[in-house]
PDB file of C-alpha atoms in Angstrom:
ATOM      1  CA  MET Z   1      -0.037   0.089   0.265  1.00  0.00           C
ATOM      2  CA  PRO Z   2       1.552   3.715  -0.654  1.00  0.00           C
ATOM      3  CA  ASP Z   3       2.773   5.925   2.126  1.00  0.00           C
ATOM      4  CA  TRP Z   4       0.614   8.152   1.865  1.00  0.00           C
ATOM      5  CA  LEU Z   5      -2.946   5.782   1.767  1.00  0.00           C
ATOM      6  CA  LEU Z   6      -1.081   4.628   4.961  1.00  0.00           C
ATOM      7  CA  THR Z   7      -0.685   8.552   6.176  1.00  0.00           C
ATOM      8  CA  VAL Z   8      -4.800   9.126   4.856  1.00  0.00           C
ATOM      9  CA  ARG Z   9      -5.953   5.533   7.153  1.00  0.00           C
ATOM     10  CA  ASP Z  10      -4.026   7.412  10.427  1.00  0.00           C
ATOM     11  CA  ILE Z  11      -5.297  10.717   9.588  1.00  0.00           C
ATOM     12  CA  CYS Z  12      -8.381   9.118   9.677  1.00  0.00           C
ATOM     13  CA  ILE Z  13      -7.953   7.390  12.804  1.00  0.00           C
ATOM     14  CA  PHE Z  14      -6.212  10.589  14.552  1.00  0.00           C
ATOM     15  CA  ARG Z  15      -2.509   9.398  14.583  1.00  0.00           C
ATOM     16  CA  ARG Z  16      -1.734  11.591  12.011  1.00  0.00           C
ATOM     17  CA  GLY Z  17      -1.960  14.687  10.517  1.00  0.00           C
ATOM     18  CA  PRO Z  18      -2.151  16.978   7.523  1.00  0.00           C
ATOM     19  CA  GLN Z  19       1.588  17.402   7.493  1.00  0.00           C
ATOM     20  CA  ASP Z  20       2.257  13.970   7.487  1.00  0.00           C
ATOM     21  CA  LEU Z  21       1.236  13.748   3.881  1.00  0.00           C
ATOM     22  CA  PRO Z  22       3.778  14.679   0.846  1.00  0.00           C
ATOM     23  CA  HIS Z  23       3.330  17.501  -0.446  1.00  0.00           C
ATOM     24  CA  ALA Z  24       2.402  17.179  -4.623  1.00  0.00           C
ATOM     25  CA  PRO Z  25      -0.435  19.311  -6.489  1.00  0.00           C
ATOM     26  CA  GLN Z  26      -0.614  16.891  -8.899  1.00  0.00           C
ATOM     27  CA  LEU Z  27      -0.947  13.722  -6.108  1.00  0.00           C
ATOM     28  CA  MET Z  28      -4.000  16.034  -5.042  1.00  0.00           C
ATOM     29  CA  LEU Z  29      -5.343  16.917  -8.035  1.00  0.00           C
ATOM     30  CA  GLY Z  30      -5.170  12.797  -9.873  1.00  0.00           C
ATOM     31  CA  VAL Z  31      -7.651  13.055  -5.681  1.00  0.00           C
ATOM     32  CA  LEU Z  32      -9.408  15.516  -6.816  1.00  0.00           C
ATOM     33  CA  VAL Z  33     -10.354  13.982 -10.178  1.00  0.00           C
ATOM     34  CA  LEU Z  34     -10.881  10.002  -8.583  1.00  0.00           C
ATOM     35  CA  GLY Z  35     -13.044  12.080  -5.802  1.00  0.00           C
ATOM     36  CA  THR Z  36     -15.151  13.275  -8.810  1.00  0.00           C
ATOM     37  CA  VAL Z  37     -15.185  10.550 -10.532  1.00  0.00           C
ATOM     38  CA  PHE Z  38     -16.490   8.305  -7.746  1.00  0.00           C
ATOM     39  CA  ASP Z  39     -19.201  11.683  -6.959  1.00  0.00           C
ATOM     40  CA  VAL Z  40     -20.758  11.549 -10.665  1.00  0.00           C
ATOM     41  CA  ALA Z  41     -20.860   7.599 -10.323  1.00  0.00           C
ATOM     42  CA  VAL Z  42     -22.633   7.491  -6.464  1.00  0.00           C
ATOM     43  CA  GLY Z  43     -25.365   9.945  -7.993  1.00  0.00           C
ATOM     44  CA  ALA Z  44     -26.182   9.006 -11.474  1.00  0.00           C
ATOM     45  CA  LEU Z  45     -26.185   5.319 -10.029  1.00  0.00           C
ATOM     46  CA  MET Z  46     -27.792   5.630  -6.284  1.00  0.00           C
ATOM     47  CA  LEU Z  47     -29.333   8.409  -6.098  1.00  0.00           C
ATOM     48  CA  ASP Z  48     -30.401   9.023  -9.669  1.00  0.00           C
ATOM     49  CA  ARG Z  49     -29.064  12.420 -10.375  1.00  0.00           C
ATOM     50  CA  ALA Z  50     -28.169  14.032 -13.125  1.00  0.00           C
ATOM     51  CA  GLY Z  51     -26.174  16.829 -12.265  1.00  0.00           C
ATOM     52  CA  ALA Z  52     -23.845  14.853  -9.617  1.00  0.00           C
ATOM     53  CA  LEU Z  53     -20.910  16.470 -12.559  1.00  0.00           C
ATOM     54  CA  THR Z  54     -21.600  20.280 -11.317  1.00  0.00           C
ATOM     55  CA  GLU Z  55     -22.374  19.479  -7.318  1.00  0.00           C
ATOM     56  CA  SER Z  56     -19.164  18.099  -7.153  1.00  0.00           C
ATOM     57  CA  LEU Z  57     -17.148  20.362  -8.497  1.00  0.00           C
ATOM     58  CA  VAL Z  58     -18.981  23.512  -7.123  1.00  0.00           C
ATOM     59  CA  SER Z  59     -18.973  21.490  -4.163  1.00  0.00           C
ATOM     60  CA  SER Z  60     -14.661  21.138  -3.905  1.00  0.00           C
ATOM     61  CA  GLY Z  61     -13.920  24.022  -5.187  1.00  0.00           C
ATOM     62  CA  PHE Z  62     -16.107  25.989  -2.358  1.00  0.00           C
ATOM     63  CA  SER Z  63     -13.746  23.319   0.047  1.00  0.00           C
ATOM     64  CA  ALA Z  64     -10.969  24.845  -2.149  1.00  0.00           C
ATOM     65  CA  ALA Z  65     -11.582  28.021  -1.872  1.00  0.00           C
ATOM     66  CA  VAL Z  66     -12.394  27.443   1.577  1.00  0.00           C
ATOM     67  CA  MET Z  67      -9.089  25.696   2.465  1.00  0.00           C
ATOM     68  CA  TYR Z  68      -7.261  27.868   0.784  1.00  0.00           C
ATOM     69  CA  ALA Z  69      -9.031  31.290   2.541  1.00  0.00           C
ATOM     70  CA  LEU Z  70      -8.383  30.092   5.175  1.00  0.00           C
ATOM     71  CA  LEU Z  71      -5.071  29.323   5.440  1.00  0.00           C
ATOM     72  CA  ARG Z  72      -3.579  32.533   4.854  1.00  0.00           C
ATOM     73  CA  LEU Z  73      -6.319  34.838   6.653  1.00  0.00           C
ATOM     74  CA  ARG Z  74      -4.128  32.998   9.479  1.00  0.00           C
ATOM     75  CA  GLN Z  75      -0.369  33.197   7.599  1.00  0.00           C
ATOM     76  CA  ARG Z  76      -0.138  29.052   6.076  1.00  0.00           C
ATOM     77  CA  GLY Z  77      -0.722  29.400   2.657  1.00  0.00           C
ATOM     78  CA  SER Z  78       2.114  26.909   2.099  1.00  0.00           C
ATOM     79  CA  ARG Z  79      -0.224  24.485   3.894  1.00  0.00           C
ATOM     80  CA  PHE Z  80      -3.057  24.197   0.883  1.00  0.00           C
ATOM     81  CA  VAL Z  81      -1.527  21.275  -1.218  1.00  0.00           C
ATOM     82  CA  GLN Z  82      -1.124  18.973   2.326  1.00  0.00           C
ATOM     83  CA  ALA Z  83      -4.175  20.401   3.855  1.00  0.00           C
ATOM     84  CA  PHE Z  84      -6.601  19.870   0.955  1.00  0.00           C
ATOM     85  CA  LEU Z  85      -5.260  16.839  -0.268  1.00  0.00           C
ATOM     86  CA  ALA Z  86      -5.480  15.172   3.161  1.00  0.00           C
ATOM     87  CA  GLN Z  87      -9.407  17.126   3.629  1.00  0.00           C
ATOM     88  CA  LEU Z  88     -10.217  15.202  -0.766  1.00  0.00           C
ATOM     89  CA  SER Z  89      -8.639  11.708   0.393  1.00  0.00           C
ATOM     90  CA  CYS Z  90      -9.927  11.300   4.641  1.00  0.00           C
ATOM     91  CA  GLY Z  91     -14.006  12.253   2.681  1.00  0.00           C
ATOM     92  CA  LEU Z  92     -13.111  10.038  -0.009  1.00  0.00           C
ATOM     93  CA  ALA Z  93     -11.687   7.365   1.812  1.00  0.00           C
ATOM     94  CA  LEU Z  94     -15.513   7.619   4.113  1.00  0.00           C
ATOM     95  CA  SER Z  95     -17.273   8.478   1.506  1.00  0.00           C
ATOM     96  CA  MET Z  96     -16.029   5.205  -0.342  1.00  0.00           C
ATOM     97  CA  LEU Z  97     -17.646   3.588   3.586  1.00  0.00           C
ATOM     98  CA  LEU Z  98     -20.994   5.022   2.875  1.00  0.00           C
ATOM     99  CA  LEU Z  99     -21.826   3.703  -1.030  1.00  0.00           C
ATOM    100  CA  PRO Z 100     -22.702   0.307   0.678  1.00  0.00           C
ATOM    101  CA  LEU Z 101     -24.710   1.491   3.455  1.00  0.00           C
ATOM    102  CA  LEU Z 102     -26.525   3.519   0.337  1.00  0.00           C
ATOM    103  CA  TRP Z 103     -26.753   0.677  -1.641  1.00  0.00           C
ATOM    104  CA  ILE Z 104     -27.929  -1.834   1.838  1.00  0.00           C
ATOM    105  CA  MET Z 105     -30.564   1.197   2.308  1.00  0.00           C
ATOM    106  CA  GLY Z 106     -31.716   1.108  -1.816  1.00  0.00           C
ATOM    107  CA  PRO Z 107     -34.336   4.638  -2.672  1.00  0.00           C
ATOM    108  CA  PRO Z 108     -35.429   6.857  -0.084  1.00  0.00           C
ATOM    109  CA  PRO Z 109     -39.356   4.881   0.771  1.00  0.00           C
ATOM    110  CA  ALA Z 110     -42.278   6.852  -0.741  1.00  0.00           C
ATOM    111  CA  SER Z 111     -44.446   7.970   3.411  1.00  0.00           C
ATOM    112  CA  PRO Z 112     -42.968   7.465   6.843  1.00  0.00           C
ATOM    113  CA  ASP Z 113     -45.342   4.275   7.205  1.00  0.00           C
ATOM    114  CA  ALA Z 114     -42.530   2.692   5.221  1.00  0.00           C
ATOM    115  CA  LEU Z 115     -39.534   2.950   7.420  1.00  0.00           C
ATOM    116  CA  THR Z 116     -38.703   0.204   9.014  1.00  0.00           C
ATOM    117  CA  PRO Z 117     -35.972  -0.170  11.546  1.00  0.00           C
ATOM    118  CA  MET Z 118     -33.341  -1.996   9.065  1.00  0.00           C
ATOM    119  CA  HIS Z 119     -33.699   2.087   7.724  1.00  0.00           C
ATOM    120  CA  GLY Z 120     -33.412   2.436  11.017  1.00  0.00           C
ATOM    121  CA  LEU Z 121     -29.870   1.215  11.193  1.00  0.00           C
ATOM    122  CA  ILE Z 122     -28.876   2.288   7.987  1.00  0.00           C
ATOM    123  CA  ALA Z 123     -29.614   5.952   9.206  1.00  0.00           C
ATOM    124  CA  LEU Z 124     -27.159   5.641  12.337  1.00  0.00           C
ATOM    125  CA  ALA Z 125     -24.547   3.539  10.874  1.00  0.00           C
ATOM    126  CA  ILE Z 126     -24.668   6.471   7.990  1.00  0.00           C
ATOM    127  CA  LEU Z 127     -24.831   9.702  10.413  1.00  0.00           C
ATOM    128  CA  SER Z 128     -21.656   8.350  12.318  1.00  0.00           C
ATOM    129  CA  VAL Z 129     -19.859   8.097   9.547  1.00  0.00           C
ATOM    130  CA  MET Z 130     -20.762  11.805   8.458  1.00  0.00           C
ATOM    131  CA  LEU Z 131     -19.563  13.063  12.407  1.00  0.00           C
ATOM    132  CA  TRP Z 132     -16.482  10.838  11.865  1.00  0.00           C
ATOM    133  CA  LEU Z 133     -15.894  12.796   8.740  1.00  0.00           C
ATOM    134  CA  LEU Z 134     -16.756  16.055  11.081  1.00  0.00           C
ATOM    135  CA  ALA Z 135     -14.222  14.888  13.405  1.00  0.00           C
ATOM    136  CA  VAL Z 136     -12.158  14.234  10.240  1.00  0.00           C
ATOM    137  CA  ASN Z 137     -12.381  16.807   8.754  1.00  0.00           C
ATOM    138  CA  SER Z 138     -12.377  18.947  12.831  1.00  0.00           C
ATOM    139  CA  HIS Z 139      -8.657  17.393  13.173  1.00  0.00           C
ATOM    140  CA  ILE Z 140      -7.256  18.351   9.678  1.00  0.00           C
ATOM    141  CA  PHE Z 141      -7.963  22.096  10.284  1.00  0.00           C
ATOM    142  CA  ARG Z 142      -6.241  21.975  13.635  1.00  0.00           C
ATOM    143  CA  HIS Z 143      -3.630  20.647  12.362  1.00  0.00           C
ATOM    144  CA  ALA Z 144      -3.305  22.495   8.692  1.00  0.00           C
ATOM    145  CA  LEU Z 145      -4.639  26.354  11.287  1.00  0.00           C
ATOM    146  CA  ASP Z 146      -2.621  26.010  14.540  1.00  0.00           C
ATOM    147  CA  VAL Z 147      -6.442  26.135  16.374  1.00  0.00           C
ATOM    148  CA  PRO Z 148      -6.962  25.066  19.510  1.00  0.00           C
ATOM    149  CA  PRO Z 149      -9.415  21.639  18.798  1.00  0.00           C
ATOM    150  CA  MET Z 150     -12.634  23.682  19.941  1.00  0.00           C
ATOM    151  CA  VAL Z 151     -12.042  26.312  17.511  1.00  0.00           C
ATOM    152  CA  ALA Z 152     -10.631  23.887  14.635  1.00  0.00           C
ATOM    153  CA  PHE Z 153     -14.378  21.883  15.920  1.00  0.00           C
ATOM    154  CA  PHE Z 154     -16.818  25.216  15.142  1.00  0.00           C
ATOM    155  CA  VAL Z 155     -14.800  25.846  11.378  1.00  0.00           C
ATOM    156  CA  ALA Z 156     -15.059  22.128  10.958  1.00  0.00           C
ATOM    157  CA  THR Z 157     -18.508  22.752  11.368  1.00  0.00           C
ATOM    158  CA  LEU Z 158     -19.102  25.599   9.721  1.00  0.00           C
ATOM    159  CA  TRP Z 159     -17.660  24.692   6.167  1.00  0.00           C
ATOM    160  CA  MET Z 160     -19.746  21.200   6.748  1.00  0.00           C
ATOM    161  CA  ILE Z 161     -23.257  23.679   7.298  1.00  0.00           C
ATOM    162  CA  SER Z 162     -21.713  26.018   4.370  1.00  0.00           C
ATOM    163  CA  GLN Z 163     -21.295  23.558   1.928  1.00  0.00           C
ATOM    164  CA  ARG Z 164     -24.917  22.115   2.641  1.00  0.00           C
ATOM    165  CA  ALA Z 165     -26.300  25.024   2.282  1.00  0.00           C
ATOM    166  CA  LEU Z 166     -24.627  26.112  -0.544  1.00  0.00           C
ATOM    167  CA  SER Z 167     -25.718  22.290  -2.909  1.00  0.00           C
ATOM    168  CA  THR Z 168     -29.298  23.072  -1.470  1.00  0.00           C
ATOM    169  CA  VAL Z 169     -29.570  26.656  -2.758  1.00  0.00           C
ATOM    170  CA  LEU Z 170     -28.424  25.748  -5.945  1.00  0.00           C
ATOM    171  CA  PHE Z 171     -29.114  21.951  -6.633  1.00  0.00           C
ATOM    172  CA  GLY Z 172     -32.619  21.338  -4.676  1.00  0.00           C
ATOM    173  CA  ASP Z 173     -33.260  19.649  -1.441  1.00  0.00           C
ATOM    174  CA  GLY Z 174     -32.021  15.759  -2.675  1.00  0.00           C
ATOM    175  CA  ALA Z 175     -28.659  17.879  -3.482  1.00  0.00           C
ATOM    176  CA  GLY Z 176     -26.007  15.801  -1.825  1.00  0.00           C
ATOM    177  CA  GLY Z 177     -23.019  17.095   0.398  1.00  0.00           C
TER     178      GLY Z 177
END
């Protein structure tokens, strides 16, 4: 397994930080392309979403802009490639955990009466992965921005809410993110 994948795993389990990734713009772009392909495939196959490519590109652009702006504000712009690579890689890894859960859940039931206990368990698992992603992003922001954990958690939470709000405004209520 390549060293950067081991580092991504370690970031996802809070053993290392984005500073442990290589400063590799080509790798960052490769992961961005891979993540976009993954988003489009999931959007088209699982969620029946025709605008998945546009939505993925807008989401990635928003994430890059937020990361760049925050790093510049903290005068740590040189950390952008590693921090954004960490965010992209960890987001992709955790999204891959969501894929089987989404596949098992299938399309949303037409009415609340059609919900089963299995839907509840899967929704709880999806929520757990989303909270883990929030914690990982907080961990990345903490290391990249050199801020206390609570500040990083606040930044990560605002970032996730803003990203979701942007997707909802631009792509509607069914937008992913």
